[in-house]
């Protein structure tokens, strides 16, 4: 499905994370993948793990100059960038009166500003080639007013990603660039650490019609659809992948 295409997936070094699962799905579909992460060694190891034709490098998406430099390296290595997945982000469980300015900035910068910085870094060469697909990872937390371990600032950041997605989709469609987002429900990844107890999982699953937590690969499959030709008439969509927990 993605033969001869190049993708960048940010925040993709975590072994059980959405980014790594998405990178693997893309690689299996014939795509060359560049994995970005704060940890250069972890990014390189994740890239090697999905196959020999992929690369990994350090990139702090919060810094626009760093994002542009990293994208330039990918273009140098692979010739062009067809796909961007804005997955990098930080979640915090702080309640409204607990949110410090420092933590607010960290969550907004890592999620929302990072998505903007990376998009700005890839869009010029996508416009030049008149093709491209951008997918950002939003969240059910932006739709229902909070998540399991995401505070109001996390919901705000993900809500911003949803709005940014629609605005970019409208602006970039005439240039042949599609922009969409995936809004995951509760996904069983390492982001929860050991905080998600069996009792909590049971309570959460009770409110999911499909009857289970999501997996990183569930989100990866949604991303694969949105960047593939199967979705060539789809732009500005926030794709809910939540097992039916939130319907609208």
Short mmCIF file of C-alpha atoms in Angstrom, two decimals:
data_model
loop_
_atom_site.label_atom_id
_atom_site.label_comp_id
_atom_site.label_asym_id
_atom_site.label_seq_id
_atom_site.Cartn_x
_atom_site.Cartn_y
_atom_site.Cartn_z
CA UNK A 1 0.00 0.00 0.00
CA UNK A 2 2.89 2.40 0.66
CA UNK A 3 5.54 1.22 -1.80
CA UNK A 4 8.13 3.89 -2.69
CA UNK A 5 6.82 6.25 0.00
CA UNK A 6 8.72 7.77 2.91
CA UNK A 7 7.20 8.45 6.31
CA UNK A 8 8.29 10.24 9.45
CA UNK A 9 6.75 9.04 12.71
CA UNK A 10 7.54 11.13 15.79
CA UNK A 11 7.79 9.79 19.33
CA UNK A 12 8.08 6.27 17.97
CA UNK A 13 10.82 4.58 19.99
CA UNK A 14 8.72 3.17 22.84
CA UNK A 15 8.47 -0.60 22.45
CA UNK A 16 4.70 -0.85 23.03
CA UNK A 17 3.76 2.62 21.87
CA UNK A 18 1.45 3.86 19.13
CA UNK A 19 4.37 5.37 17.22
CA UNK A 20 6.35 2.14 17.03
CA UNK A 21 3.26 0.14 16.03
CA UNK A 22 2.50 2.69 13.30
CA UNK A 23 6.06 2.64 12.02
CA UNK A 24 5.91 -1.16 11.80
CA UNK A 25 2.59 -1.12 9.96
CA UNK A 26 4.01 1.37 7.46
CA UNK A 27 7.21 -0.65 7.02
CA UNK A 28 5.19 -3.83 6.42
CA UNK A 29 3.26 -1.91 3.74
CA UNK A 30 6.46 -1.11 1.83
CA UNK A 31 7.22 2.31 3.27
CA UNK A 32 10.63 3.69 4.24
CA UNK A 33 10.29 5.00 7.78
CA UNK A 34 12.22 7.58 9.78
CA UNK A 35 11.62 7.28 13.50
CA UNK A 36 12.05 10.46 15.56
CA UNK A 37 12.42 10.43 19.31
CA UNK A 38 14.18 12.43 22.02
CA UNK A 39 16.53 9.48 22.56
CA UNK A 40 18.74 8.98 19.49
CA UNK A 41 19.88 5.48 20.48
CA UNK A 42 16.31 4.34 21.18
CA UNK A 43 15.15 5.77 17.85
CA UNK A 44 17.92 3.99 15.97
CA UNK A 45 17.17 0.71 17.77
CA UNK A 46 13.45 1.00 16.97
CA UNK A 47 14.23 1.65 13.31
CA UNK A 48 16.54 -1.35 13.15
CA UNK A 49 13.88 -3.47 14.81
CA UNK A 50 11.37 -2.86 12.03
CA UNK A 51 13.87 -3.57 9.26
CA UNK A 52 17.16 -2.61 7.62
CA UNK A 53 15.78 0.08 5.30
CA UNK A 54 14.70 2.49 8.02
CA UNK A 55 16.43 5.18 10.06
CA UNK A 56 16.04 6.64 13.53
CA UNK A 57 17.29 9.92 14.92
CA UNK A 58 16.92 12.35 17.79
CA UNK A 59 14.43 15.17 17.38
CA UNK A 60 12.83 17.46 19.94
CA UNK A 61 9.64 18.44 18.15
CA UNK A 62 9.16 21.38 20.51
CA UNK A 63 11.95 23.24 18.71
CA UNK A 64 11.16 24.32 15.13
CA UNK A 65 14.82 24.57 14.06
CA UNK A 66 15.51 21.05 15.31
CA UNK A 67 12.43 19.75 13.51
CA UNK A 68 13.50 21.35 10.23
CA UNK A 69 17.04 19.98 10.55
CA UNK A 70 15.77 16.45 11.23
CA UNK A 71 13.40 16.59 8.25
CA UNK A 72 16.26 17.80 6.04
CA UNK A 73 18.27 14.74 7.06
CA UNK A 74 15.39 12.46 6.07
CA UNK A 75 15.07 14.18 2.68
CA UNK A 76 18.82 13.78 2.21
CA UNK A 77 18.60 10.07 3.03
CA UNK A 78 15.38 9.18 1.20
CA UNK A 79 14.83 11.98 -1.32
CA UNK A 80 11.44 13.17 -0.08
CA UNK A 81 8.83 12.86 2.66
CA UNK A 82 5.36 11.67 1.69
CA UNK A 83 3.86 11.04 5.12
CA UNK A 84 4.09 12.59 8.57
CA UNK A 85 2.58 11.12 11.72
CA UNK A 86 2.59 13.55 14.63
CA UNK A 87 2.62 11.10 17.52
CA UNK A 88 5.09 12.67 19.97
CA UNK A 89 3.50 14.00 23.12
CA UNK A 90 3.34 14.08 26.90
CA UNK A 91 0.42 13.28 29.19
CA UNK A 92 0.00 14.39 32.80
CA UNK A 93 -2.84 13.67 35.24
CA UNK A 94 -2.81 17.07 37.01
CA UNK A 95 -6.18 18.49 38.03
CA UNK A 96 -7.03 22.06 37.10
CA UNK A 97 -5.71 23.69 40.28
CA UNK A 98 -2.55 21.58 40.21
CA UNK A 99 -1.40 22.63 36.72
CA UNK A 100 1.74 24.73 36.89
CA UNK A 101 2.85 27.03 34.10
CA UNK A 102 5.84 24.76 33.56
CA UNK A 103 3.70 21.66 33.15
CA UNK A 104 1.18 23.48 30.99
CA UNK A 105 3.95 24.59 28.65
CA UNK A 106 5.45 21.10 28.54
CA UNK A 107 2.18 19.42 27.59
CA UNK A 108 1.11 22.07 25.08
CA UNK A 109 4.57 22.31 23.52
CA UNK A 110 5.11 18.55 23.23
CA UNK A 111 1.69 17.80 21.77
CA UNK A 112 0.31 20.85 19.96
CA UNK A 113 3.36 22.99 19.21
CA UNK A 114 5.28 19.86 18.22
CA UNK A 115 2.59 18.93 15.70
CA UNK A 116 2.73 22.44 14.25
CA UNK A 117 6.54 22.48 14.09
CA UNK A 118 6.78 19.12 12.36
CA UNK A 119 4.01 19.98 9.92
CA UNK A 120 5.68 23.27 9.01
CA UNK A 121 8.93 21.37 8.45
CA UNK A 122 7.46 18.92 5.92
CA UNK A 123 4.79 21.01 4.18
CA UNK A 124 7.05 23.06 1.85
CA UNK A 125 8.43 20.03 0.03
CA UNK A 126 4.97 18.42 0.01
CA UNK A 127 3.60 21.55 -1.67
CA UNK A 128 6.44 21.45 -4.17
CA UNK A 129 5.63 17.84 -5.04
CA UNK A 130 1.86 18.42 -4.76
CA UNK A 131 1.35 15.35 -2.64
CA UNK A 132 1.44 14.38 1.01
CA UNK A 133 -0.48 13.00 3.96
CA UNK A 134 -0.28 14.22 7.54
CA UNK A 135 -1.87 12.39 10.47
CA UNK A 136 -1.77 13.70 14.02
CA UNK A 137 -2.68 11.77 17.15
CA UNK A 138 -5.47 13.47 19.03
CA UNK A 139 -7.45 11.91 21.86
CA UNK A 140 -10.88 10.99 23.13
CA UNK A 141 -9.89 13.20 26.08
CA UNK A 142 -10.48 16.25 23.87
CA UNK A 143 -13.99 15.04 23.07
CA UNK A 144 -15.30 13.98 26.48
CA UNK A 145 -13.50 16.45 28.73
CA UNK A 146 -10.60 14.41 30.06
CA UNK A 147 -8.92 11.05 29.97
CA UNK A 148 -7.88 8.38 32.43
CA UNK A 149 -4.49 9.95 33.12
CA UNK A 150 -4.78 13.18 31.13
CA UNK A 151 -5.51 16.47 32.88
CA UNK A 152 -7.28 19.53 31.44
CA UNK A 153 -4.07 20.79 29.83
CA UNK A 154 -3.70 17.45 28.01
CA UNK A 155 -7.31 17.65 26.80
CA UNK A 156 -6.70 21.22 25.65
CA UNK A 157 -3.57 20.22 23.75
CA UNK A 158 -5.36 17.37 21.99
CA UNK A 159 -8.35 19.58 21.25
CA UNK A 160 -5.93 22.02 19.68
CA UNK A 161 -4.57 19.21 17.52
CA UNK A 162 -8.09 18.41 16.33
CA UNK A 163 -8.68 22.05 15.34
CA UNK A 164 -5.23 22.43 13.80
CA UNK A 165 -5.90 19.31 11.72
CA UNK A 166 -9.11 20.71 10.25
CA UNK A 167 -7.56 24.11 9.55
CA UNK A 168 -4.53 22.61 7.80
CA UNK A 169 -6.77 20.24 5.84
CA UNK A 170 -8.78 23.13 4.43
CA UNK A 171 -5.70 25.21 3.60
CA UNK A 172 -3.58 22.45 2.11
CA UNK A 173 -6.14 20.49 0.09
CA UNK A 174 -5.57 22.62 -3.04
CA UNK A 175 -1.89 21.59 -2.88
CA UNK A 176 -2.71 17.88 -2.94
CA UNK A 177 -2.00 17.40 0.79
CA UNK A 178 -4.46 15.56 3.01
CA UNK A 179 -4.50 16.19 6.77
CA UNK A 180 -6.35 14.02 9.26
CA UNK A 181 -6.16 12.93 12.89
CA UNK A 182 -6.86 9.82 14.91
CA UNK A 183 -8.53 10.16 18.30
CA UNK A 184 -7.66 7.06 20.34
CA UNK A 185 -9.75 5.87 23.22
CA UNK A 186 -8.08 4.07 26.14
CA UNK A 187 -5.11 2.26 24.64
CA UNK A 188 -3.06 -0.29 26.58
CA UNK A 189 0.47 1.07 26.11
CA UNK A 190 3.49 1.80 28.28
CA UNK A 191 2.35 5.40 28.79
CA UNK A 192 0.30 4.17 31.76
CA UNK A 193 3.23 2.33 33.33
CA UNK A 194 1.91 0.33 36.28
CA UNK A 195 -0.84 2.86 37.09
CA UNK A 196 -3.59 1.07 35.17
CA UNK A 197 -4.64 -1.65 37.62
CA UNK A 198 -6.73 -4.68 36.73
CA UNK A 199 -9.65 -3.15 38.62
CA UNK A 200 -9.37 0.06 36.59
CA UNK A 201 -9.18 -1.89 33.34
CA UNK A 202 -12.36 -3.77 34.25
CA UNK A 203 -14.20 -0.53 34.99
CA UNK A 204 -13.03 1.09 31.75
CA UNK A 205 -13.89 -1.92 29.60
CA UNK A 206 -17.41 -1.92 31.06
CA UNK A 207 -18.01 1.33 29.16
CA UNK A 208 -16.53 0.14 25.84
CA UNK A 209 -19.12 -1.58 23.61
CA UNK A 210 -16.50 -3.70 21.82
CA UNK A 211 -15.49 -5.03 25.24
CA UNK A 212 -11.74 -4.52 25.42
CA UNK A 213 -9.05 -1.88 25.69
CA UNK A 214 -7.50 -0.71 22.47
CA UNK A 215 -4.03 -1.72 21.35
CA UNK A 216 -1.32 0.36 19.75
CA UNK A 217 -1.87 -1.60 16.55
CA UNK A 218 -5.54 -0.59 16.49
CA UNK A 219 -4.39 3.02 16.15
CA UNK A 220 -1.64 2.07 13.70
CA UNK A 221 -4.20 0.51 11.37
CA UNK A 222 -6.24 3.71 11.46
CA UNK A 223 -3.14 5.72 10.56
CA UNK A 224 -2.33 3.31 7.72
CA UNK A 225 -5.79 3.79 6.26
CA UNK A 226 -5.60 7.59 6.46
CA UNK A 227 -2.21 7.87 4.73
CA UNK A 228 -2.98 5.30 2.03
CA UNK A 229 -4.74 5.73 -1.31
CA UNK A 230 -7.80 4.09 0.26
CA UNK A 231 -8.42 7.47 1.90
CA UNK A 232 -7.58 9.68 -1.08
CA UNK A 233 -10.91 11.53 -0.70
CA UNK A 234 -10.62 11.87 3.08
CA UNK A 235 -9.28 15.04 4.66
CA UNK A 236 -10.10 17.07 7.77
CA UNK A 237 -11.37 13.97 9.58
CA UNK A 238 -10.91 13.16 13.27
CA UNK A 239 -11.10 9.36 13.11
CA UNK A 240 -12.42 7.88 16.36
CA UNK A 241 -10.73 4.61 17.26
CA UNK A 242 -12.18 3.90 20.68
CA UNK A 243 -14.18 0.69 20.55
CA UNK A 244 -17.44 2.65 20.61
CA UNK A 245 -16.80 4.39 23.92
CA UNK A 246 -17.56 7.77 22.39
CA UNK A 247 -19.96 8.13 19.46
CA UNK A 248 -21.08 11.35 17.81
#
